[in-house]
Short mmCIF file of C-alpha atoms and ligand atoms in Angstrom, two decimals:
data_model
loop_
_atom_site.label_atom_id
_atom_site.label_comp_id
_atom_site.label_asym_id
_atom_site.label_seq_id
_atom_site.Cartn_x
_atom_site.Cartn_y
_atom_site.Cartn_z
CA MET D 1 -50.23 -17.28 6.27
CA ALA D 2 -49.26 -14.39 3.81
CA GLU D 3 -45.67 -13.97 3.25
CA LEU D 4 -43.63 -12.13 5.66
CA ARG D 5 -41.56 -9.30 3.46
CA VAL D 6 -41.60 -6.89 6.22
CA PHE D 7 -39.68 -7.48 9.61
CA PRO D 8 -37.64 -6.21 12.52
CA LEU D 9 -33.97 -6.53 12.80
CA SER D 10 -31.25 -7.13 15.68
CA CYS D 11 -28.26 -5.23 14.35
CA VAL D 12 -24.59 -5.95 14.94
CA VAL D 13 -22.53 -3.43 17.12
CA GLN D 14 -18.83 -3.12 16.53
CA LYS D 15 -16.89 -2.43 19.51
CA TYR D 16 -13.66 -0.86 17.82
CA ALA D 17 -11.29 1.17 19.87
CA TRP D 18 -12.09 4.72 18.20
CA GLY D 19 -15.41 4.55 18.81
CA LYS D 20 -17.20 6.81 21.63
CA ILE D 21 -17.16 5.24 25.38
CA GLY D 22 -20.68 4.17 26.85
CA LEU D 23 -23.84 6.13 26.63
CA ASP D 24 -21.81 8.92 25.09
CA SER D 25 -22.18 6.87 22.08
CA GLU D 26 -25.01 7.17 19.45
CA VAL D 27 -24.40 3.65 18.75
CA ALA D 28 -24.90 2.76 22.41
CA LYS D 29 -27.84 4.88 23.02
CA LEU D 30 -29.67 3.35 19.86
CA LEU D 31 -29.02 -0.14 21.18
CA ALA D 32 -30.26 0.71 24.87
CA SER D 33 -33.13 2.19 23.55
CA SER D 34 -34.23 -0.44 21.06
CA ASP D 35 -33.22 -3.45 23.37
CA PRO D 36 -34.41 -3.09 26.92
CA LEU D 37 -31.92 -6.29 27.65
CA ALA D 38 -29.00 -4.67 26.52
CA GLN D 39 -26.39 -3.87 29.03
CA ILE D 40 -24.33 -0.82 28.01
CA ASP D 41 -20.86 -1.14 29.58
CA PRO D 42 -19.90 2.33 30.55
CA ASP D 43 -16.21 1.74 29.69
CA LYS D 44 -16.30 -0.04 26.50
CA PRO D 45 -16.31 1.87 23.05
CA TYR D 46 -19.46 1.50 20.89
CA ALA D 47 -18.09 2.29 17.39
CA GLU D 48 -20.37 1.16 14.76
CA LEU D 49 -23.95 -0.27 14.07
CA TRP D 50 -23.96 -2.30 10.88
CA MET D 51 -27.47 -2.86 9.26
CA GLY D 52 -27.09 -4.93 6.32
CA THR D 53 -25.71 -8.47 5.26
CA HIS D 54 -21.96 -8.06 5.45
CA PRO D 55 -20.51 -11.41 6.39
CA ARG D 56 -18.77 -9.92 9.56
CA GLY D 57 -22.27 -8.48 10.68
CA ASP D 58 -25.12 -9.91 9.09
CA ALA D 59 -28.41 -8.67 10.95
CA VAL D 60 -30.60 -10.97 12.98
CA ILE D 61 -34.18 -11.39 11.93
CA LEU D 62 -36.28 -10.63 15.15
CA ASP D 63 -39.69 -12.61 13.77
CA ASN D 64 -39.38 -16.44 15.07
CA ARG D 65 -41.84 -17.23 12.26
CA ILE D 66 -39.30 -16.81 9.86
CA PRO D 67 -36.87 -20.01 9.13
CA GLN D 68 -33.78 -18.00 8.40
CA LYS D 69 -31.79 -16.51 11.28
CA THR D 70 -30.21 -13.53 9.36
CA LEU D 71 -31.13 -11.09 6.77
CA GLY D 72 -28.41 -12.36 4.56
CA GLN D 73 -29.88 -15.81 4.61
CA TRP D 74 -33.22 -14.54 4.31
CA ILE D 75 -32.38 -12.38 0.89
CA ALA D 76 -30.21 -15.46 -0.47
CA ASP D 77 -33.32 -17.73 -0.32
CA ASN D 78 -36.06 -14.91 -1.47
CA PRO D 79 -33.84 -12.52 -4.08
CA GLY D 80 -37.07 -11.14 -5.44
CA CYS D 81 -37.37 -8.79 -2.27
CA LEU D 82 -34.46 -6.95 -3.61
CA GLY D 83 -36.67 -5.40 -6.50
CA SER D 84 -36.14 -6.71 -9.94
CA LYS D 85 -33.83 -3.98 -11.28
CA VAL D 86 -31.64 -4.12 -8.10
CA LYS D 87 -31.42 -8.06 -8.28
CA GLU D 88 -30.44 -8.18 -11.73
CA THR D 89 -27.84 -5.08 -11.43
CA PHE D 90 -26.35 -6.50 -8.29
CA GLN D 91 -26.69 -10.21 -8.81
CA GLY D 92 -29.14 -10.88 -5.93
CA GLN D 93 -27.07 -9.20 -3.29
CA LEU D 94 -28.22 -6.27 -1.11
CA PRO D 95 -25.86 -3.36 -2.68
CA PHE D 96 -25.03 -1.15 0.19
CA LEU D 97 -24.13 -1.39 3.85
CA PHE D 98 -25.81 0.91 6.07
CA LYS D 99 -24.11 2.06 9.44
CA VAL D 100 -24.30 4.41 12.43
CA LEU D 101 -20.77 5.75 13.51
CA SER D 102 -19.92 7.19 16.73
CA VAL D 103 -16.09 8.37 16.28
CA ASN D 104 -14.25 9.43 19.46
CA THR D 105 -10.74 9.41 18.08
CA ALA D 106 -9.81 10.01 14.36
CA LEU D 107 -10.10 7.00 11.75
CA SER D 108 -7.39 6.72 9.48
CA ILE D 109 -7.14 9.06 6.63
CA GLN D 110 -7.68 7.01 3.44
CA ALA D 111 -9.14 6.95 -0.16
CA HIS D 112 -11.28 4.23 -1.83
CA PRO D 113 -10.31 2.85 -5.49
CA ASN D 114 -12.38 3.12 -8.29
CA LYS D 115 -14.08 -0.13 -10.03
CA GLU D 116 -11.11 -0.62 -12.48
CA LEU D 117 -8.45 -0.01 -9.98
CA ALA D 118 -10.22 -2.11 -7.26
CA GLY D 119 -10.12 -4.96 -9.92
CA LYS D 120 -6.57 -4.56 -10.53
CA LEU D 121 -5.58 -4.17 -7.29
CA HIS D 122 -7.70 -7.38 -6.17
CA ALA D 123 -6.04 -9.16 -8.79
CA GLN D 124 -2.46 -8.25 -7.93
CA PHE D 125 -2.80 -7.90 -4.02
CA PRO D 126 -5.87 -9.80 -2.44
CA GLU D 127 -4.36 -9.86 0.87
CA HIS D 128 -4.64 -5.83 0.99
CA TYR D 129 -7.66 -5.64 -1.38
CA PRO D 130 -10.16 -8.15 -0.68
CA ASP D 131 -12.87 -7.71 -3.32
CA ALA D 132 -13.10 -6.15 -6.71
CA ASN D 133 -15.48 -3.66 -6.02
CA HIS D 134 -15.71 0.29 -5.33
CA LYS D 135 -16.37 1.74 -2.09
CA PRO D 136 -18.38 5.12 -2.52
CA GLU D 137 -19.34 6.17 1.06
CA MET D 138 -21.80 9.02 2.33
CA ALA D 139 -21.76 10.43 6.01
CA ILE D 140 -24.70 12.39 7.09
CA ALA D 141 -24.02 14.10 10.57
CA LEU D 142 -26.40 12.93 13.77
CA THR D 143 -24.24 15.35 16.12
CA PRO D 144 -21.88 18.31 14.73
CA PHE D 145 -19.45 16.21 13.05
CA GLN D 146 -15.77 16.85 11.79
CA GLY D 147 -13.99 15.20 9.06
CA MET D 148 -11.41 15.89 6.41
CA CYS D 149 -12.15 15.55 2.83
CA GLY D 150 -10.54 16.56 -0.30
CA PHE D 151 -7.42 18.76 -1.35
CA ARG D 152 -7.87 22.11 0.08
CA PRO D 153 -7.62 25.21 -2.41
CA VAL D 154 -3.76 25.78 -3.31
CA GLU D 155 -3.66 29.26 -1.90
CA GLU D 156 -4.45 27.68 1.69
CA ILE D 157 -1.70 24.98 1.13
CA VAL D 158 0.87 27.74 -0.01
CA ALA D 159 -0.16 29.62 3.26
CA PHE D 160 0.98 26.58 5.60
CA LEU D 161 4.15 26.26 3.56
CA GLN D 162 4.77 29.98 4.41
CA LYS D 163 3.64 29.81 8.22
CA VAL D 164 4.71 26.07 9.05
CA PRO D 165 8.46 25.57 8.43
CA GLU D 166 8.17 22.34 10.08
CA PHE D 167 5.75 21.33 6.80
CA ARG D 168 7.79 23.13 4.35
CA ALA D 169 10.84 21.41 5.73
CA LEU D 170 9.23 17.94 4.90
CA ILE D 171 8.30 18.87 1.23
CA GLY D 172 11.46 20.59 0.44
CA ASN D 173 12.08 24.04 -1.43
CA VAL D 174 12.04 22.97 -4.68
CA ALA D 175 8.57 21.51 -4.59
CA ALA D 176 7.11 23.96 -2.29
CA GLU D 177 8.30 26.84 -4.80
CA GLN D 178 6.80 24.48 -7.66
CA LEU D 179 3.42 24.65 -6.01
CA GLU D 180 3.55 28.56 -5.23
CA ARG D 181 4.26 29.23 -8.79
CA SER D 182 1.62 27.10 -10.22
CA VAL D 183 -1.47 29.12 -8.41
CA CYS D 184 -1.71 31.33 -11.51
CA ASN D 185 -1.03 28.28 -14.01
CA ASP D 186 -4.10 26.18 -15.50
CA PRO D 187 -5.50 23.52 -13.23
CA ARG D 188 -3.53 20.61 -14.71
CA GLY D 189 -0.41 22.40 -13.73
CA VAL D 190 -1.62 22.97 -10.21
CA SER D 191 -2.96 19.26 -9.82
CA ALA D 192 0.67 18.10 -11.04
CA ALA D 193 2.55 20.43 -8.44
CA LEU D 194 0.22 19.10 -5.90
CA ARG D 195 1.01 15.78 -6.49
CA VAL D 196 4.69 16.12 -6.15
CA CYS D 197 4.33 17.67 -2.90
CA PHE D 198 1.95 15.39 -1.01
CA THR D 199 4.27 12.35 -2.62
CA ARG D 200 7.34 13.84 -1.10
CA MET D 201 5.73 14.18 2.32
CA MET D 202 4.15 10.68 2.09
CA LYS D 203 7.79 9.22 0.93
CA SER D 204 9.68 11.13 3.51
CA GLU D 205 11.56 9.03 5.87
CA LYS D 206 10.24 8.17 9.16
CA LYS D 207 13.08 9.65 11.43
CA VAL D 208 12.65 12.90 9.28
CA PHE D 209 9.24 13.56 9.66
CA VAL D 210 9.07 12.31 13.23
CA ASP D 211 11.46 15.01 13.92
CA GLN D 212 9.72 17.56 12.15
CA LEU D 213 6.64 16.72 13.67
CA ASN D 214 8.05 16.70 17.13
CA MET D 215 9.61 20.13 16.58
CA LEU D 216 6.25 21.35 15.38
CA VAL D 217 4.14 20.11 18.44
CA LYS D 218 6.61 21.64 20.85
CA ARG D 219 6.62 25.11 18.81
CA ILE D 220 2.75 24.90 18.84
CA SER D 221 2.53 23.77 22.56
CA GLN D 222 4.84 26.65 23.42
CA GLU D 223 2.58 29.34 21.82
CA VAL D 224 -0.63 27.83 23.33
CA ALA D 225 1.00 28.14 26.73
CA ALA D 226 1.99 31.66 25.59
CA GLY D 227 -1.84 32.28 24.80
CA LYS D 228 -0.84 32.96 21.34
CA ASP D 229 -3.35 32.38 18.16
CA THR D 230 -2.10 29.09 16.39
CA SER D 231 -4.87 29.02 13.58
CA GLY D 232 -2.34 29.95 11.11
CA SER D 233 -0.79 26.62 11.68
CA SER D 234 -3.95 24.96 12.60
CA GLY D 235 -2.60 24.23 16.05
CA LYS D 236 -5.83 22.81 17.81
CA LEU D 237 -6.40 20.22 15.24
CA LEU D 238 -2.60 19.37 14.96
CA LEU D 239 -2.59 18.79 18.81
CA GLN D 240 -5.91 16.91 19.01
CA LEU D 241 -4.47 14.27 16.22
CA HIS D 242 -0.98 14.39 17.69
CA SER D 243 -2.36 13.27 20.93
CA GLN D 244 -4.21 10.35 19.18
CA PHE D 245 -1.69 9.39 16.82
CA PRO D 246 1.98 10.78 18.10
CA GLY D 247 4.52 10.36 15.23
CA ASP D 248 1.86 9.80 12.59
CA ILE D 249 2.33 11.30 8.98
CA GLY D 250 -1.31 11.90 9.11
CA CYS D 251 -0.62 14.93 11.30
CA PHE D 252 1.02 16.63 8.52
CA ALA D 253 -1.80 15.67 5.97
CA ILE D 254 -4.10 18.21 7.85
CA TYR D 255 -2.20 21.00 6.00
CA PHE D 256 -3.31 19.47 2.46
CA LEU D 257 -6.85 18.27 3.32
CA ASN D 258 -10.01 20.21 3.92
CA LEU D 259 -11.31 20.45 7.41
CA VAL D 260 -15.22 20.03 7.04
CA MET D 261 -17.51 20.69 9.86
CA LEU D 262 -20.90 19.22 9.47
CA GLN D 263 -24.03 20.16 11.16
CA PRO D 264 -26.82 17.46 12.15
CA GLY D 265 -28.67 16.69 8.59
CA GLU D 266 -25.56 17.83 6.65
CA SER D 267 -23.30 15.18 4.56
CA MET D 268 -20.59 14.61 2.85
CA PHE D 269 -19.97 12.11 -0.06
CA LEU D 270 -16.73 10.29 -0.58
CA GLY D 271 -16.46 9.17 -4.23
CA ALA D 272 -13.63 7.33 -5.66
CA ASN D 273 -9.77 8.52 -5.08
CA GLU D 274 -10.94 11.24 -2.58
CA PRO D 275 -8.80 11.54 0.77
CA HIS D 276 -11.01 11.68 3.81
CA ALA D 277 -11.05 10.76 7.32
CA TYR D 278 -13.51 11.15 9.98
CA LEU D 279 -12.15 12.74 13.19
CA TYR D 280 -15.31 13.56 15.61
CA GLY D 281 -18.98 12.98 16.12
CA ASP D 282 -21.97 10.89 15.28
CA CYS D 283 -23.08 10.06 11.78
CA ILE D 284 -25.29 7.84 9.57
CA GLU D 285 -23.24 6.35 7.16
CA CYS D 286 -24.12 4.35 4.03
CA MET D 287 -21.40 2.65 1.34
CA ALA D 288 -21.39 0.26 -1.41
CA CYS D 289 -20.40 -3.46 -0.21
CA SER D 290 -16.66 -3.67 -0.29
CA ASP D 291 -13.61 -3.41 2.00
CA ASN D 292 -11.10 -1.69 -0.16
CA THR D 293 -9.45 1.22 1.72
CA VAL D 294 -6.04 2.81 0.55
CA ARG D 295 -4.76 4.33 3.82
CA ALA D 296 -2.55 7.65 3.97
CA GLY D 297 -1.75 8.18 7.94
CA LEU D 298 -3.33 8.10 11.24
CA THR D 299 -3.24 4.62 11.21
CA PRO D 300 -1.16 1.82 12.76
CA LYS D 301 -2.17 -0.38 9.61
CA PHE D 302 -0.21 -0.90 6.23
CA ILE D 303 0.25 2.49 3.91
CA ASP D 304 0.63 1.56 0.23
CA VAL D 305 2.18 4.81 -0.54
CA LEU D 306 2.76 3.93 -4.33
CA THR D 307 -1.03 3.00 -4.92
CA LEU D 308 -1.97 6.35 -2.67
CA CYS D 309 -0.13 8.65 -4.27
CA GLU D 310 -0.78 7.55 -7.93
CA MET D 311 -4.64 7.15 -7.36
CA LEU D 312 -5.67 10.23 -5.53
CA ASN D 313 -7.96 13.04 -7.01
CA TYR D 314 -5.64 16.21 -6.74
CA THR D 315 -8.30 18.55 -7.56
CA PRO D 316 -8.05 21.51 -4.75
CA ALA D 317 -11.71 22.64 -3.69
CA PRO D 318 -12.93 24.64 -1.07
CA SER D 319 -14.33 23.03 2.48
CA SER D 320 -17.93 24.20 1.65
CA SER D 321 -17.75 22.49 -1.53
CA LYS D 322 -17.58 19.21 0.32
CA VAL D 323 -20.98 19.63 1.82
CA PHE D 324 -23.29 17.34 -0.14
CA ALA D 325 -27.10 18.91 0.04
CA PRO D 326 -29.90 16.88 0.08
CA THR D 327 -33.02 17.41 -1.85
CA GLN D 328 -36.53 17.87 -0.76
CA SER D 329 -38.90 15.02 -2.52
CA ARG D 330 -41.47 16.36 -4.66
CA LEU D 331 -44.04 13.88 -3.89
CA ASP D 332 -43.79 13.84 -0.23
CA PRO D 333 -42.26 17.00 1.72
CA CYS D 334 -41.37 14.90 4.77
CA VAL D 335 -38.75 13.17 2.65
CA TYR D 336 -35.20 14.58 1.71
CA LEU D 337 -33.11 12.57 -0.85
CA TYR D 338 -29.28 12.13 -0.07
CA ASP D 339 -28.73 10.68 -3.86
CA PRO D 340 -24.98 10.57 -4.68
CA PRO D 341 -23.58 10.06 -8.25
CA VAL D 342 -23.42 6.44 -7.88
CA PRO D 343 -25.98 3.69 -8.33
CA ASP D 344 -25.18 1.52 -5.25
CA PHE D 345 -27.47 3.64 -2.59
CA THR D 346 -29.64 6.63 -1.71
CA VAL D 347 -30.40 7.55 1.63
CA MET D 348 -33.82 9.13 2.43
CA LYS D 349 -34.39 11.39 5.54
CA ILE D 350 -37.74 11.07 6.96
CA GLU D 351 -38.89 13.87 9.05
CA ILE D 352 -42.52 13.33 10.09
CA PRO D 353 -44.02 16.62 11.97
CA SER D 354 -46.00 16.45 15.16
CA SER D 355 -49.06 17.30 13.53
CA ILE D 356 -49.06 13.96 11.64
CA LYS D 357 -50.35 10.94 13.14
CA LEU D 358 -50.64 8.56 10.65
CA TYR D 359 -47.95 8.25 7.82
CA LEU D 360 -46.93 5.98 5.09
CA ILE D 361 -43.65 4.70 4.23
CA SER D 362 -44.10 4.18 0.60
CA ALA D 363 -43.54 1.41 -1.62
CA ILE D 364 -40.46 1.82 -4.00
CA ASP D 365 -38.79 -0.88 -6.27
CA SER D 366 -35.56 -1.38 -4.06
CA ALA D 367 -35.30 -3.42 -0.81
CA SER D 368 -34.70 -0.82 2.06
CA ILE D 369 -33.59 -0.64 5.47
CA LEU D 370 -35.25 1.89 8.04
CA LEU D 371 -33.70 3.29 11.02
CA VAL D 372 -35.83 5.40 13.81
CA ILE D 373 -33.76 8.08 15.30
CA GLN D 374 -36.25 9.62 17.26
CA GLY D 375 -40.19 9.33 18.07
CA THR D 376 -42.36 6.28 18.63
CA ALA D 377 -45.18 4.74 16.35
CA VAL D 378 -46.87 1.34 15.74
CA GLY D 379 -45.89 -0.17 12.12
CA THR D 380 -48.59 -2.37 10.23
CA SER D 381 -48.12 -3.64 6.84
CA THR D 382 -50.07 -6.37 4.98
CA ALA D 383 -46.17 -8.10 4.53
CA ALA D 384 -45.73 -8.02 8.10
CA ILE D 385 -48.98 -9.64 9.63
CA SER D 386 -48.68 -8.29 13.16
CA GLU D 387 -47.98 -5.03 14.58
CA MET D 388 -44.39 -3.77 14.83
CA THR D 389 -43.52 -1.38 17.78
CA LEU D 390 -41.13 1.37 16.59
CA ARG D 391 -38.78 3.55 18.71
CA ARG D 392 -35.66 5.23 18.93
CA GLY D 393 -33.19 2.58 17.60
CA SER D 394 -35.41 0.24 15.89
CA VAL D 395 -34.50 -0.96 12.63
CA LEU D 396 -37.02 -2.38 10.01
CA PHE D 397 -36.13 -4.45 6.77
CA ILE D 398 -38.81 -3.46 3.96
CA SER D 399 -39.15 -5.63 0.75
CA ALA D 400 -39.28 -3.77 -2.62
CA ASN D 401 -42.91 -2.75 -3.31
CA GLU D 402 -44.26 -3.20 0.16
CA SER D 403 -45.23 -0.06 2.28
CA VAL D 404 -45.57 0.32 6.13
CA SER D 405 -48.24 2.66 7.86
CA LEU D 406 -46.82 4.37 10.87
CA HIS D 407 -49.19 5.14 13.59
CA LEU D 408 -47.47 7.96 15.76
CA SER D 409 -47.49 7.88 19.47
CA SER D 410 -44.93 10.30 20.08
CA LEU D 411 -45.98 14.10 20.70
CA ASP D 412 -42.99 15.45 18.99
CA GLY D 413 -42.93 13.76 15.61
CA MET D 414 -40.75 11.37 14.06
CA LEU D 415 -37.08 11.28 12.46
CA LEU D 416 -36.08 8.20 10.40
CA PHE D 417 -33.46 7.20 7.81
CA ARG D 418 -34.09 5.04 4.88
CA ALA D 419 -31.51 3.54 3.03
CA CYS D 420 -32.51 1.88 -0.72
CA CYS D 421 -31.10 1.78 -4.07
CA LEU D 422 -33.11 3.65 -6.60
CA LEU D 423 -31.77 2.38 -10.00
ZN1 LIG L 501 -13.78 6.02 3.75
#
């Protein structure tokens, strides 16, 4: 028997409370489509689909000729499947975790340390920082997607300080004026003033910020009831977040951070020390394998204010600069590459038009995970022996240097995402 190096996976669904409910969730829709036996509970959240080898969600191999049960076990026994460079660089581990997220209520505002800081934090506080790795992340929208990312241009923050007295009260006049004056300074002066303002907000006493937040919510609610335009205080977003996290300091963070709206296919990359939050929508996500997260609000979990205020990237930039554009492959016009400035992962979007009936998923020098978002096909590979039926929600593991032929059976083409590591 030839070696089985391409096989379908059954992936783990995480039912965190913030997920979209029932078949409103893209995660639930993919599960229902790929597995006819899956029962979708119309009242339960379906938050994340994990496609990878993480110990809390190792994918199950759907081929009973393979003795190992999970992808993690199989890779441990067959590390050559990673590709020689990936195997060597990442010590025989799959370097990324591929996901689908369906976000109904906001996830905590957070940032992830770089490798150097992650190592230090893990050594000092292993209970809060469970590993020594960095955790760059990339989100690609599947439906219109709302998130926050990076510090706003200073002019926008200054405008909020002037229009939202409750926000200004939290920062204090001295720091607010310092930021206002910094607008004409060099970038280092701006970052320093921004750091002081943000730190003052994060360090304010609970009673103080809850009082200010309640005053602000009351005022904006009255303005909304009176039919007034509240966009000058970002009223709609404030009420949205306050309804989900009443009395949370993260509600004020909207005046510091960019609101980013992604259309399907658009993405944002979250590098080290970049403050961010996912607010609403469905997306593909790829990340380096790590659990290191430093939180800044919209959460009941531990907030490490000192580490957070120390580590953040205080470079202001407009919201539009946070949208990360893919590049069309020169070798294959169906492939768009989302290639972030980290070695751990790359995501390909593969759009096969309806005119193509036979398509080759090309061999690359990296293990990869393929997810079908739309369309149907029969897949064949010399490393799979039998045919594989691919439909919406199907997930395939493809070993390095193996290819898969897709014989399309749908009339409207296919949409696939493939995570890999191109060193
Ligand atoms: Zn994150």
